[in-house]
Coordinates of N, CA and C in Angstrom, one line a residue:
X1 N 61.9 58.8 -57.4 CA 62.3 57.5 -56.7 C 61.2 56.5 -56.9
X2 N 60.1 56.6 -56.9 CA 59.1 55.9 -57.0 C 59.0 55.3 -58.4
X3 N 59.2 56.5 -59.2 CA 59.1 55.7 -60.8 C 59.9 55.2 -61.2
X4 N 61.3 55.1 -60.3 CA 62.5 54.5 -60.8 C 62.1 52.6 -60.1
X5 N 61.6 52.3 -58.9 CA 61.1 51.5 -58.3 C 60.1 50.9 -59.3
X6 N 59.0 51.8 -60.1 CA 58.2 51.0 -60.5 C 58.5 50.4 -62.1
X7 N 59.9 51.4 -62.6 CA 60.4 50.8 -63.9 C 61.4 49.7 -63.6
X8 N 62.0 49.4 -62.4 CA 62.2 48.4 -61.8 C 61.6 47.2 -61.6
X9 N 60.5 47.4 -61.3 CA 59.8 46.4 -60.6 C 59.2 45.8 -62.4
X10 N 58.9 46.6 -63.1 CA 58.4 46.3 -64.7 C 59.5 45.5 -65.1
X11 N 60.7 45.8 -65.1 CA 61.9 45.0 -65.9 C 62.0 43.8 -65.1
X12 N 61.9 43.4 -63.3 CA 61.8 42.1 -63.0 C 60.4 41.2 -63.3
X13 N 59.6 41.9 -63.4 CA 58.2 40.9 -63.8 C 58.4 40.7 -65.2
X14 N 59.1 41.5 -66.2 CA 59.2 41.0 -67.3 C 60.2 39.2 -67.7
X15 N 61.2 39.1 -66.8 CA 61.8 38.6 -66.6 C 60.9 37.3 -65.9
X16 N 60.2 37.5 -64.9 CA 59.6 36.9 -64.6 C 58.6 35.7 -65.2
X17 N 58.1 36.9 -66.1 CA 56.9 36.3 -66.8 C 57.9 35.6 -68.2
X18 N 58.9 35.6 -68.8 CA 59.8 35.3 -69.8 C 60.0 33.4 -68.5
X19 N 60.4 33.4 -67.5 CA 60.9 32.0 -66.6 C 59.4 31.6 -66.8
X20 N 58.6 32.3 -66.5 CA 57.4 31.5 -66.3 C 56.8 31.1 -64.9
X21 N 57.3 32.0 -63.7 CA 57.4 31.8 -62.5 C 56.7 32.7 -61.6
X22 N 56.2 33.8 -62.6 CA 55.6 34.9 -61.7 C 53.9 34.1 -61.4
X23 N 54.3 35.0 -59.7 CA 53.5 34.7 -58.8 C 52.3 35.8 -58.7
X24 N 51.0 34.9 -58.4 CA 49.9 35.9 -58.4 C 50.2 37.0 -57.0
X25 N 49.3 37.9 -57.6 CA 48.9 39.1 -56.9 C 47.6 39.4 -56.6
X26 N 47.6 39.8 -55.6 CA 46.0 40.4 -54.6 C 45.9 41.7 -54.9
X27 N 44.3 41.5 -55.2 CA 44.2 43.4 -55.5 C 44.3 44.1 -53.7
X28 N 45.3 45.0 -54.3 CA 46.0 46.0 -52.9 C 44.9 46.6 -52.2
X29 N 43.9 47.5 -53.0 CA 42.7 47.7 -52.6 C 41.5 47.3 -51.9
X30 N 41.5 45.6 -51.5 CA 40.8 45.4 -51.0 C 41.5 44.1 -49.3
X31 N 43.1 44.9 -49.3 CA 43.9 44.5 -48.2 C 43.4 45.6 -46.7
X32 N 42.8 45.6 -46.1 CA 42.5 45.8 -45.0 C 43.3 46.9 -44.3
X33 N 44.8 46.2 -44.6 CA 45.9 46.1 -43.2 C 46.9 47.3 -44.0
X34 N 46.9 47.5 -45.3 CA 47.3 48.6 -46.3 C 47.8 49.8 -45.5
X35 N 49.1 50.3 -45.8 CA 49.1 51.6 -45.2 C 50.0 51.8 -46.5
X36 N 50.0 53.6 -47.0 CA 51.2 54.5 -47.4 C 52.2 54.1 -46.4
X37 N 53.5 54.1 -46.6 CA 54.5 54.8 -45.7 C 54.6 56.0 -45.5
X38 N 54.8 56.6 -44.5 CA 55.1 57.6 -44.3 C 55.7 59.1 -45.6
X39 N 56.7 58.2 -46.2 CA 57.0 58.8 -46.9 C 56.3 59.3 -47.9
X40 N 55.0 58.1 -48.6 CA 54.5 57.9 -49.7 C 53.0 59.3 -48.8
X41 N 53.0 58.8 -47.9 CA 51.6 59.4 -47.5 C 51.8 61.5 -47.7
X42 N 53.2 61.7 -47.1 CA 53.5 63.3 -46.8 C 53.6 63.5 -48.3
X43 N 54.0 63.0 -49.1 CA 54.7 63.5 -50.6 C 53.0 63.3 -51.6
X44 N 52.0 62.7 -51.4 CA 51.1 62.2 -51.8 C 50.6 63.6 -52.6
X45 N 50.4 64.8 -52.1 CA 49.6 65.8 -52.4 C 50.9 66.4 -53.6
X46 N 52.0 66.7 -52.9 CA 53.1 67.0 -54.0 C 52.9 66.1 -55.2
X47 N 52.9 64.9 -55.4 CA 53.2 64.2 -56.6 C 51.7 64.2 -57.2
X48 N 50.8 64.5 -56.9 CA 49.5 64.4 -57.2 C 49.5 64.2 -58.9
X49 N 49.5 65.5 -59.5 CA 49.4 65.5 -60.7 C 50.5 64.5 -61.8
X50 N 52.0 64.2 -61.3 CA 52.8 62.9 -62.1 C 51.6 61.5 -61.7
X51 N 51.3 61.5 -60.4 CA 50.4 60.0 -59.8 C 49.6 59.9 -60.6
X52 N 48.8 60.6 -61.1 CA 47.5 60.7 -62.0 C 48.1 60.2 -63.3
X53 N 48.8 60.6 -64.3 CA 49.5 60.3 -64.9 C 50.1 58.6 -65.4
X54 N 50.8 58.2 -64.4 CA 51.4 56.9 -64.1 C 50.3 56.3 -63.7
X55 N 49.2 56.6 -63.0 CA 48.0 55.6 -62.8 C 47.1 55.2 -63.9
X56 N 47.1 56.3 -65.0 CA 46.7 56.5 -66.3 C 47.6 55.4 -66.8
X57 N 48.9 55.5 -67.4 CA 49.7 54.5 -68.0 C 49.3 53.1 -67.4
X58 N 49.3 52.7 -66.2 CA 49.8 51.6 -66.1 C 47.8 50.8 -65.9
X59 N 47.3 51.5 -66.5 CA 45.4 51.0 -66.4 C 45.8 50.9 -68.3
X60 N 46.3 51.8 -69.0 CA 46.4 51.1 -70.2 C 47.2 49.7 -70.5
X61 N 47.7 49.7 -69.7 CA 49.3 48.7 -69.6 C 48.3 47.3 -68.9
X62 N 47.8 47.3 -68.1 CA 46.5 46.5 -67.5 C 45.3 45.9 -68.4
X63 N 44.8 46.8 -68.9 CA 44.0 46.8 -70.4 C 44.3 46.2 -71.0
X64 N 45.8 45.9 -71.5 CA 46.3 45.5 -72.5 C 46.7 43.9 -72.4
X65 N 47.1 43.9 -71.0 CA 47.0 42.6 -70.8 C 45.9 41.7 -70.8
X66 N 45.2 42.4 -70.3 CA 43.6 42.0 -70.1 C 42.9 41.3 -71.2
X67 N 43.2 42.1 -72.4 CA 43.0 42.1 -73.9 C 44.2 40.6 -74.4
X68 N 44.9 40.6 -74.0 CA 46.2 39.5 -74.5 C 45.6 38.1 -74.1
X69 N 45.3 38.4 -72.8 CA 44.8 37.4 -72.0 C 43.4 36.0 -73.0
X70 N 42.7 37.7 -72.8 CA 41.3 37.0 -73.1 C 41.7 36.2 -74.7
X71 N 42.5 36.8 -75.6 CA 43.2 36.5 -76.9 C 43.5 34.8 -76.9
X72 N 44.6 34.6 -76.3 CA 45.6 33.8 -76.2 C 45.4 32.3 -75.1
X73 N 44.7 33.4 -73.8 CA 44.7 32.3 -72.8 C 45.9 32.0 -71.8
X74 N 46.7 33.3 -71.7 CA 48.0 32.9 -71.4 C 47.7 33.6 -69.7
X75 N 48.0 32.3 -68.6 CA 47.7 32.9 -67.4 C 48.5 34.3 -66.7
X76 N 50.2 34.0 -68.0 CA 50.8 35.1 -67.0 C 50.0 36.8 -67.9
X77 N 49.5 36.6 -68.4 CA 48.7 37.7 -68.7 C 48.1 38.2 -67.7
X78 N 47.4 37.7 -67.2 CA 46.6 37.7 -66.2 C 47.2 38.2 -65.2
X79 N 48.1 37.7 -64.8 CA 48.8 37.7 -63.7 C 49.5 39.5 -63.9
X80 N 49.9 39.7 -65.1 CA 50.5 40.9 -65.1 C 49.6 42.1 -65.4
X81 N 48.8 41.5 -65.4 CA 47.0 42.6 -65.7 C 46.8 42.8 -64.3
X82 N 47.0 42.0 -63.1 CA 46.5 42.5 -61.9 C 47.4 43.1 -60.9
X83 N 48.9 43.0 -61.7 CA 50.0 43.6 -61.0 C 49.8 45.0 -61.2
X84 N 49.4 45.4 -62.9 CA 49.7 46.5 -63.3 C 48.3 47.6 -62.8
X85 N 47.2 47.0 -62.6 CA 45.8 47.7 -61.9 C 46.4 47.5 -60.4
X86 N 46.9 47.2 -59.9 CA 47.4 47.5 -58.6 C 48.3 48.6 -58.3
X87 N 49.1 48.7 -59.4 CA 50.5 49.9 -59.4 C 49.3 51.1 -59.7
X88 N 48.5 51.0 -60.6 CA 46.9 52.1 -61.5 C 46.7 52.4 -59.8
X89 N 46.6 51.4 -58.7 CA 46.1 51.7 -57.8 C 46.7 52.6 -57.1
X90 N 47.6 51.9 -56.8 CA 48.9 53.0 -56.1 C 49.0 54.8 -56.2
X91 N 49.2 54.2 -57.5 CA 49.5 55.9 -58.0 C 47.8 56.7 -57.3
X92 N 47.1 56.2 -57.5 CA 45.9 57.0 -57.8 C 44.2 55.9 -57.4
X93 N 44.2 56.2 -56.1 CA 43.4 55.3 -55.6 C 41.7 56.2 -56.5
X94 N 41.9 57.0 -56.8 CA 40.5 57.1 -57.2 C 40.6 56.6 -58.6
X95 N 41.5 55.9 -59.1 CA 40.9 55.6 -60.6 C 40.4 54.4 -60.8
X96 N 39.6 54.6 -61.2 CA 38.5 53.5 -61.4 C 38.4 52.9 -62.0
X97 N 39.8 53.0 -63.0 CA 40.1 51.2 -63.7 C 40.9 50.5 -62.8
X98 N 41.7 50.8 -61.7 CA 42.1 49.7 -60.8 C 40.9 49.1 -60.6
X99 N 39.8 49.4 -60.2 CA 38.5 48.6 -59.3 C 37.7 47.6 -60.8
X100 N 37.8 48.2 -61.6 CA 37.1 48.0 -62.6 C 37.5 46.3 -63.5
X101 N 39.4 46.9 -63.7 CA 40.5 46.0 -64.2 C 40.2 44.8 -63.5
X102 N 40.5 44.9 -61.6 CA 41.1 44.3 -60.7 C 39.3 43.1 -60.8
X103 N 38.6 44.1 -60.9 CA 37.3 43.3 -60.9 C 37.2 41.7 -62.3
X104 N 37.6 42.1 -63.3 CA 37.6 41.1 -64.0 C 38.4 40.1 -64.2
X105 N 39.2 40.4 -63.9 CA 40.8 39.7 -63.3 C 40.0 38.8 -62.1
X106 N 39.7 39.4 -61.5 CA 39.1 37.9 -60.1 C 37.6 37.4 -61.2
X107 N 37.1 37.8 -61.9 CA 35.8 37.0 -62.6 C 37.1 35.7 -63.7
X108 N 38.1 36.1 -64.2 CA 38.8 35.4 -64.9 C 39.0 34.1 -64.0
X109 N 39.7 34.7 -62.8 CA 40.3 33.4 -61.8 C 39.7 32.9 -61.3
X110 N 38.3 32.9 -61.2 CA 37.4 32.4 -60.8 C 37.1 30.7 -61.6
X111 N 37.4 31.2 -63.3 CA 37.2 29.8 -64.2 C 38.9 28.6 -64.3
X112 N 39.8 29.5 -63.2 CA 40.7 28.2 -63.4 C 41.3 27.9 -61.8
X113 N 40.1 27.8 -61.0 CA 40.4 27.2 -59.8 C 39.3 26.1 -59.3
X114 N 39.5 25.3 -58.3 CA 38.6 25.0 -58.2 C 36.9 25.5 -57.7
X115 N 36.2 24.4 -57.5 CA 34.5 25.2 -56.8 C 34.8 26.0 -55.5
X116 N 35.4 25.7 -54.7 CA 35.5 26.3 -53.5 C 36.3 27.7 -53.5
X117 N 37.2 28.0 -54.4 CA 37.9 28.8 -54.3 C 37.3 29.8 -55.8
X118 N 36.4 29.2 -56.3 CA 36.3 29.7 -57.2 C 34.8 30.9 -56.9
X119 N 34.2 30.2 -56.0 CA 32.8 31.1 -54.8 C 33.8 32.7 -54.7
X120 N 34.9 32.8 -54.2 CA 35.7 33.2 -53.2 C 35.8 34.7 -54.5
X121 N 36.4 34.0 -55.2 CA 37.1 34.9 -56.5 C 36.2 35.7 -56.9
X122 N 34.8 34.9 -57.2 CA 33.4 35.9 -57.8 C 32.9 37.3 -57.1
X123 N 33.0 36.7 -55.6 CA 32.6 37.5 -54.6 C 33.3 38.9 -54.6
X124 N 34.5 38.8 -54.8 CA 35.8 39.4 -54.8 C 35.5 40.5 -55.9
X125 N 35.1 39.3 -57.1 CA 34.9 40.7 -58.5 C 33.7 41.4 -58.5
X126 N 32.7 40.9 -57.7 CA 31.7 41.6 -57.5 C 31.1 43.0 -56.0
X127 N 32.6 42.6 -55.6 CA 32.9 43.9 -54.7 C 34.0 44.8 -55.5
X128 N 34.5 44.4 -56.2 CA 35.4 45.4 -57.0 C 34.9 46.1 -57.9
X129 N 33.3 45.7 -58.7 CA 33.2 46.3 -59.7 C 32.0 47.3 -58.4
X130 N 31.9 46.7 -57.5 CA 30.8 47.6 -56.4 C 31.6 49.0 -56.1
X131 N 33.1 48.7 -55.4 CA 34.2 50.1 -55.5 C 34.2 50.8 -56.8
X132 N 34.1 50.6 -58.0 CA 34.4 50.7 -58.7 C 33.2 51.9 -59.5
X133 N 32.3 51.4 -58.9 CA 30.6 52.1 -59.3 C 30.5 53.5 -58.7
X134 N 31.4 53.7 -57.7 CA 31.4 54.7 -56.6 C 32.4 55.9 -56.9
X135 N 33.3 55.6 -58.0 CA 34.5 55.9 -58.7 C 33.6 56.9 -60.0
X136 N 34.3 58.0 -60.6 CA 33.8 58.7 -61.6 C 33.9 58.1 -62.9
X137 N 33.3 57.4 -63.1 CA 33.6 56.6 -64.6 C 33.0 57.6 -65.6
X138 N 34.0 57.7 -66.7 CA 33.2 58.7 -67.8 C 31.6 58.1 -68.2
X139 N 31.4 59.1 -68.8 CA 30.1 58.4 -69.3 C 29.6 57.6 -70.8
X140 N 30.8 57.8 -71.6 CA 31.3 57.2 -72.5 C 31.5 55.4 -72.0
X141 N 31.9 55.6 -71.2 CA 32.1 54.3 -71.2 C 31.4 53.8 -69.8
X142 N 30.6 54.0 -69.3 CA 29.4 53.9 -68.3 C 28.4 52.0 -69.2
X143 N 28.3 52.5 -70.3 CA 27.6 51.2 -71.2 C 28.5 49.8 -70.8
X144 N 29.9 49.8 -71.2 CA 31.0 48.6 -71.2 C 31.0 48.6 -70.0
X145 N 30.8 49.4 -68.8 CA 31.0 48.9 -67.4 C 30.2 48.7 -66.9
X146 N 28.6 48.8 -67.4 CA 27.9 47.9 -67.1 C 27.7 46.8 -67.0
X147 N 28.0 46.6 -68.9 CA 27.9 45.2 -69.5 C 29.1 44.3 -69.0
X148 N 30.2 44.3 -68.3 CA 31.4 44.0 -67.2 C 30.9 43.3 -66.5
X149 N 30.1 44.4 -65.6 CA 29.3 43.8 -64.0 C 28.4 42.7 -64.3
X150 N 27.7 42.8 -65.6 CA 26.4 42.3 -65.4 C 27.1 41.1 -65.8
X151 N 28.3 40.9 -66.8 CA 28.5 39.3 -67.1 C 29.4 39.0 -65.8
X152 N 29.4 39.7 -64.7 CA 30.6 38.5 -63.4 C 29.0 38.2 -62.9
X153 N 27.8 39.4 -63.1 CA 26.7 38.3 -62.1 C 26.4 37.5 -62.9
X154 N 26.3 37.4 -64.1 CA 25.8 36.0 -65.1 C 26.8 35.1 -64.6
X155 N 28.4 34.9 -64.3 CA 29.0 34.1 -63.9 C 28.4 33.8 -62.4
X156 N 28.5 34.6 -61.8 CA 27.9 34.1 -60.1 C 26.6 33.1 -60.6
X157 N 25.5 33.5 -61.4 CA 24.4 32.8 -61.3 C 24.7 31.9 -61.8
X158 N 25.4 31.6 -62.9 CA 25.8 30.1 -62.7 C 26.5 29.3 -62.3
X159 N 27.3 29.7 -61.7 CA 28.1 28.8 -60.5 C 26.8 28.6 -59.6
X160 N 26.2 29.5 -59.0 CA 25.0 28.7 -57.8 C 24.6 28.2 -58.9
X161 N 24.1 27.8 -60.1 CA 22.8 27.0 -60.2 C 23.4 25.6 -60.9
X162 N 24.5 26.1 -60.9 CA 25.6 24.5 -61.5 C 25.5 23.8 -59.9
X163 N 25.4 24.9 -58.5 CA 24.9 24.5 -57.4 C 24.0 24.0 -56.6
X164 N 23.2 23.6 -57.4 CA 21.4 23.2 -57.0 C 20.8 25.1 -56.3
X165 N 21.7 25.4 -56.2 CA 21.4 27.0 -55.2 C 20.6 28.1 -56.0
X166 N 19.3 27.7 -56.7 CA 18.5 28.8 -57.0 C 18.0 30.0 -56.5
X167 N 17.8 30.0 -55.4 CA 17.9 31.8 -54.4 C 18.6 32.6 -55.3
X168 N 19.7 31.8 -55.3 CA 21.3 32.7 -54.7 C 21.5 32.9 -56.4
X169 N 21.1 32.0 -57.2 CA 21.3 32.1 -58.9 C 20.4 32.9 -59.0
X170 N 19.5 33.3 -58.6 CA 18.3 34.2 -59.5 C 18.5 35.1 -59.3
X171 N 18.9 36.0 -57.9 CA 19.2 36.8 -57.1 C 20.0 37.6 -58.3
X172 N 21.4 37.0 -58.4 CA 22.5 37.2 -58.9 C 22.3 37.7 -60.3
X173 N 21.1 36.6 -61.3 CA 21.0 37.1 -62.6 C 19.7 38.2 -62.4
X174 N 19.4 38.2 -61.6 CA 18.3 39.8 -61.6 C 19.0 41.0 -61.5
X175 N 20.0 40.8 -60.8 CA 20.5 42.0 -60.5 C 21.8 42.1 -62.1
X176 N 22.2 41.1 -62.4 CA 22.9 41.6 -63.8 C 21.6 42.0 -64.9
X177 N 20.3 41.0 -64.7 CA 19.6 41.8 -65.7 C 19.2 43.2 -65.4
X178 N 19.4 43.8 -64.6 CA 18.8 45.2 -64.2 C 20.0 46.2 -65.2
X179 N 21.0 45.8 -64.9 CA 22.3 46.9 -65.7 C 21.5 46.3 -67.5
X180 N 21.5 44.8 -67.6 CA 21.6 44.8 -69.0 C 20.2 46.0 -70.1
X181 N 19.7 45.7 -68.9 CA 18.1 46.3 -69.5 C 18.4 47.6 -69.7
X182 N 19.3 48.6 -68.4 CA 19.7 49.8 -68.3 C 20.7 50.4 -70.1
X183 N 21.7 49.4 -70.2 CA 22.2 49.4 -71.2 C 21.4 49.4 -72.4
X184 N 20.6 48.5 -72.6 CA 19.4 48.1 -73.9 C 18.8 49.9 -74.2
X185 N 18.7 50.0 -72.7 CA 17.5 51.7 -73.2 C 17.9 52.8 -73.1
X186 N 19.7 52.5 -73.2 CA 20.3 53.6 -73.6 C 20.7 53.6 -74.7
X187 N 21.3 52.5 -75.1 CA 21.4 51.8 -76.8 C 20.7 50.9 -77.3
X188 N 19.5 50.7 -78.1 CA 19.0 49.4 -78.2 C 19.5 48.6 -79.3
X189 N 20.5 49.0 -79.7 CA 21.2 48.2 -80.7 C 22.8 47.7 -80.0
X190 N 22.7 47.7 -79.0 CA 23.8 47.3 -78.5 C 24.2 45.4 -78.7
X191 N 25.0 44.9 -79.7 CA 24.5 43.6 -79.8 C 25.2 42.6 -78.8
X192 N 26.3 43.7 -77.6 CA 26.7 42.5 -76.5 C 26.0 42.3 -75.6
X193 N 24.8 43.7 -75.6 CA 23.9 43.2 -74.5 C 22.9 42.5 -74.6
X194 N 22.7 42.6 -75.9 CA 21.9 41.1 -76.3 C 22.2 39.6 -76.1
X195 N 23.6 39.9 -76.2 CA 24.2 38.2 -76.3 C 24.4 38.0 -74.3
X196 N 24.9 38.8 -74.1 CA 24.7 38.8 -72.3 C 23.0 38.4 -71.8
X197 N 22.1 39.3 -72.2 CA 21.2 38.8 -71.7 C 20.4 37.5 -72.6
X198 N 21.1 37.1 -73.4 CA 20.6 35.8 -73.8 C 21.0 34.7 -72.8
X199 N 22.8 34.9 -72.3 CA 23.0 34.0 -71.2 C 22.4 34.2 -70.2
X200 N 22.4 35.2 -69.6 CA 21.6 35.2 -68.5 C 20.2 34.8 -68.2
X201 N 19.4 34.1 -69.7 CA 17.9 34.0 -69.7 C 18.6 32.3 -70.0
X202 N 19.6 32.1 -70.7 CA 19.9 30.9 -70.4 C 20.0 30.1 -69.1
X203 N 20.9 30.7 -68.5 CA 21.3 30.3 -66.4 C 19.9 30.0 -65.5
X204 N 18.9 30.7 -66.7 CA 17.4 30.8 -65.9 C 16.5 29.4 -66.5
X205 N 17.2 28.8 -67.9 CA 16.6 27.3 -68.5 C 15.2 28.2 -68.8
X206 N 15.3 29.3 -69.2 CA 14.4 29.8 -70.4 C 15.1 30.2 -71.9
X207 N 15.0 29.1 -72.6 CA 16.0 28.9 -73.4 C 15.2 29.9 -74.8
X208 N 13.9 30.0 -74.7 CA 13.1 30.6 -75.8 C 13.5 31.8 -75.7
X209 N 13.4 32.7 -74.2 CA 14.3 34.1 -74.4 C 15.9 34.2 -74.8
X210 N 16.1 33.0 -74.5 CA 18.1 33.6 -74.4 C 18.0 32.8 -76.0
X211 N 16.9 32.2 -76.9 CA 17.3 31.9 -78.5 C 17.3 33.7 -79.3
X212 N 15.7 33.9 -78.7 CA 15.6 35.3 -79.0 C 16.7 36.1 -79.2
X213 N 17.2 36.9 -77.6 CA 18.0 37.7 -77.3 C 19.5 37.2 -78.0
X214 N 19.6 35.6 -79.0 CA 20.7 36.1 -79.1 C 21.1 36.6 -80.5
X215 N 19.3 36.0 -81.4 CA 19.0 36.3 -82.5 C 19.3 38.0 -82.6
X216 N 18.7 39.0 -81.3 CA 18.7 40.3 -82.0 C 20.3 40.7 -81.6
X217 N 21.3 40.0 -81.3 CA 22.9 40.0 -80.9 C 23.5 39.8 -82.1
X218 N 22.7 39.1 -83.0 CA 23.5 38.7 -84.4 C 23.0 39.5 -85.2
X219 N 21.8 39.8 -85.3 CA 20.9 41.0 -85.7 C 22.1 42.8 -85.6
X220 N 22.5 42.6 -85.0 CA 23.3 44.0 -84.6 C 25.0 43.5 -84.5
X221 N 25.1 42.5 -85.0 CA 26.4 42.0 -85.2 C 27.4 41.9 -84.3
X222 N 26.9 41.3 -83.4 CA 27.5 40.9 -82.5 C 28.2 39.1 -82.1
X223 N 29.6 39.3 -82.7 CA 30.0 37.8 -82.9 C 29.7 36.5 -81.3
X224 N 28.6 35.5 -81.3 CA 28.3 34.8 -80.3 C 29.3 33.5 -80.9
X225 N 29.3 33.1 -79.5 CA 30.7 32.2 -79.4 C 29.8 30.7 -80.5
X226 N 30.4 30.2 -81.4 CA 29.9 29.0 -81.8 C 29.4 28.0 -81.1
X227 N 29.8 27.7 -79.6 CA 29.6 26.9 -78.7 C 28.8 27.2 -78.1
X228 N 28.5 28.5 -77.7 CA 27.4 28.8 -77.2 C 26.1 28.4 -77.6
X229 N 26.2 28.7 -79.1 CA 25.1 28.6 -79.9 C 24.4 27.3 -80.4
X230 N 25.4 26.1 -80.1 CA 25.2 25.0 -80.2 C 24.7 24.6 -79.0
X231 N 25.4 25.0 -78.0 CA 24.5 24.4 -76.5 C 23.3 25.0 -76.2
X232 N 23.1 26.1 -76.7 CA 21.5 26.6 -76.9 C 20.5 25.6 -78.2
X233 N 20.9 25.2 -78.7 CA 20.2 25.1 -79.7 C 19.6 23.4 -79.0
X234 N 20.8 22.6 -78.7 CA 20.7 21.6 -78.0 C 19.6 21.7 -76.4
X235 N 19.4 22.7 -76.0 CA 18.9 22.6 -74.7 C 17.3 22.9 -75.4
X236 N 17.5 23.7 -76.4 CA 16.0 24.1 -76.6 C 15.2 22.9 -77.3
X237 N 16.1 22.2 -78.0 CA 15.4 20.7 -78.9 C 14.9 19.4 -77.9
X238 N 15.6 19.9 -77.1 CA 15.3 18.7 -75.7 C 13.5 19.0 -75.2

């Protein structure tokens, strides 16, 4: 009954997203007031092994959007990236791509709202990738979920310092440089964590480290955004 509900609910958001009308979603996980129904809560242990399963599909299905998104720019992407890490949730509150998914998804919505609401969103992704830490993440991919966290705090620190709010920006990019460094000295050829901590030495207007760190990013083939590279080059000639 439940999978029939949730291939249901897939065929109206499809529809949805085709009008152009679908409405955002809140990650379920960090709703307070949340309960199973009854029903969902007694049958929980029975369905265990299908839940696992369907929480699996629908974090690839999440993923995928996530990937479409960042491609294209298309918000109902988005929008159906955090529907589908929600259902990831459902099924299977220990998987740790809901927390992980749901976390980038609020770092995304954070760049198309405004300043006030956009505080709101960061905070959000930086408690979800916190649930998320607490979760068994393989260890395979332990490196990409660092390098995740550490660019929502490179976003936090620059929202405060786009703020006059230095504390609150340095704070923010210490604690992403701590993962990036973690990553570096488990791979030192990692070339996204080079390009991450070049921004983050950017947000800091030490432009000599973030030229460096983005040289050893291209050094290890790591594609940096054209624009990036131009607004570095410009900040450092000044």
């Amino acid at each position: 009954m439940i999978r029939r509900l949730f291939f249901i609910g897939c065929v109206l958001s499809a529809i949805l997203f085709f009008c152009g009308c679908m409405k955002w979603e809140e990650p379920t996980m960090l709703d307070k007031n949340y309960k199973d129904t009854p029903f969902r809560a007694a049958n929980r242990e029975k369905n265990r092994a299908k839940d696992i399963i369907s929480s699996q599909q629908c974090a690839q299905s999440g993923w995928y959007y996530l990937h479409e998104y960042k491609r294209h720019k298309w918000t109902s992407s988005l929008k159906n990236a955090g529907r589908l890490f929600n259902y990831c949730w459902f099924f299977d509150p220990e998987n740790y791509n809901s927390y992980w998914g749901w976390g980038i998804v609020m770092g995304e919505r954070a760049s198309l709202v405004n300043e006030k609401e956009a505080e709101k969103f960061l905070i959000s992704s930086l408690d979800l990738f916190q649930l998320a830490s607490q979760k068994e993440i393989p260890p395979a991919e332990k490196n990409n979920f660092y390098m995740d966290w550490a660019n929502v705090y490179n976003g936090v620190g620059a929202f405060f310092a786009q703020n006059d709010d230095t504390a609150k920006s340095l704070s923010a990019l210490n604690k992403g440089k701590i993962w990036l460094f973690y990553v570096l000295k488990k791979g030192p050829t990692n070339g996204r964590a080079y390009f991450l901590l070049s921004v983050n030495f950017y947000y800091r207007k030490n432009y000599r480290m973030a030229e460096k760190n983005a040289d050893k990013a291209i050094k290890y083939n790591f594609k940096i955004p054209e624009k990036y590279l131009r607004e570095l080059k410009e900040r450092k000639d000044v």
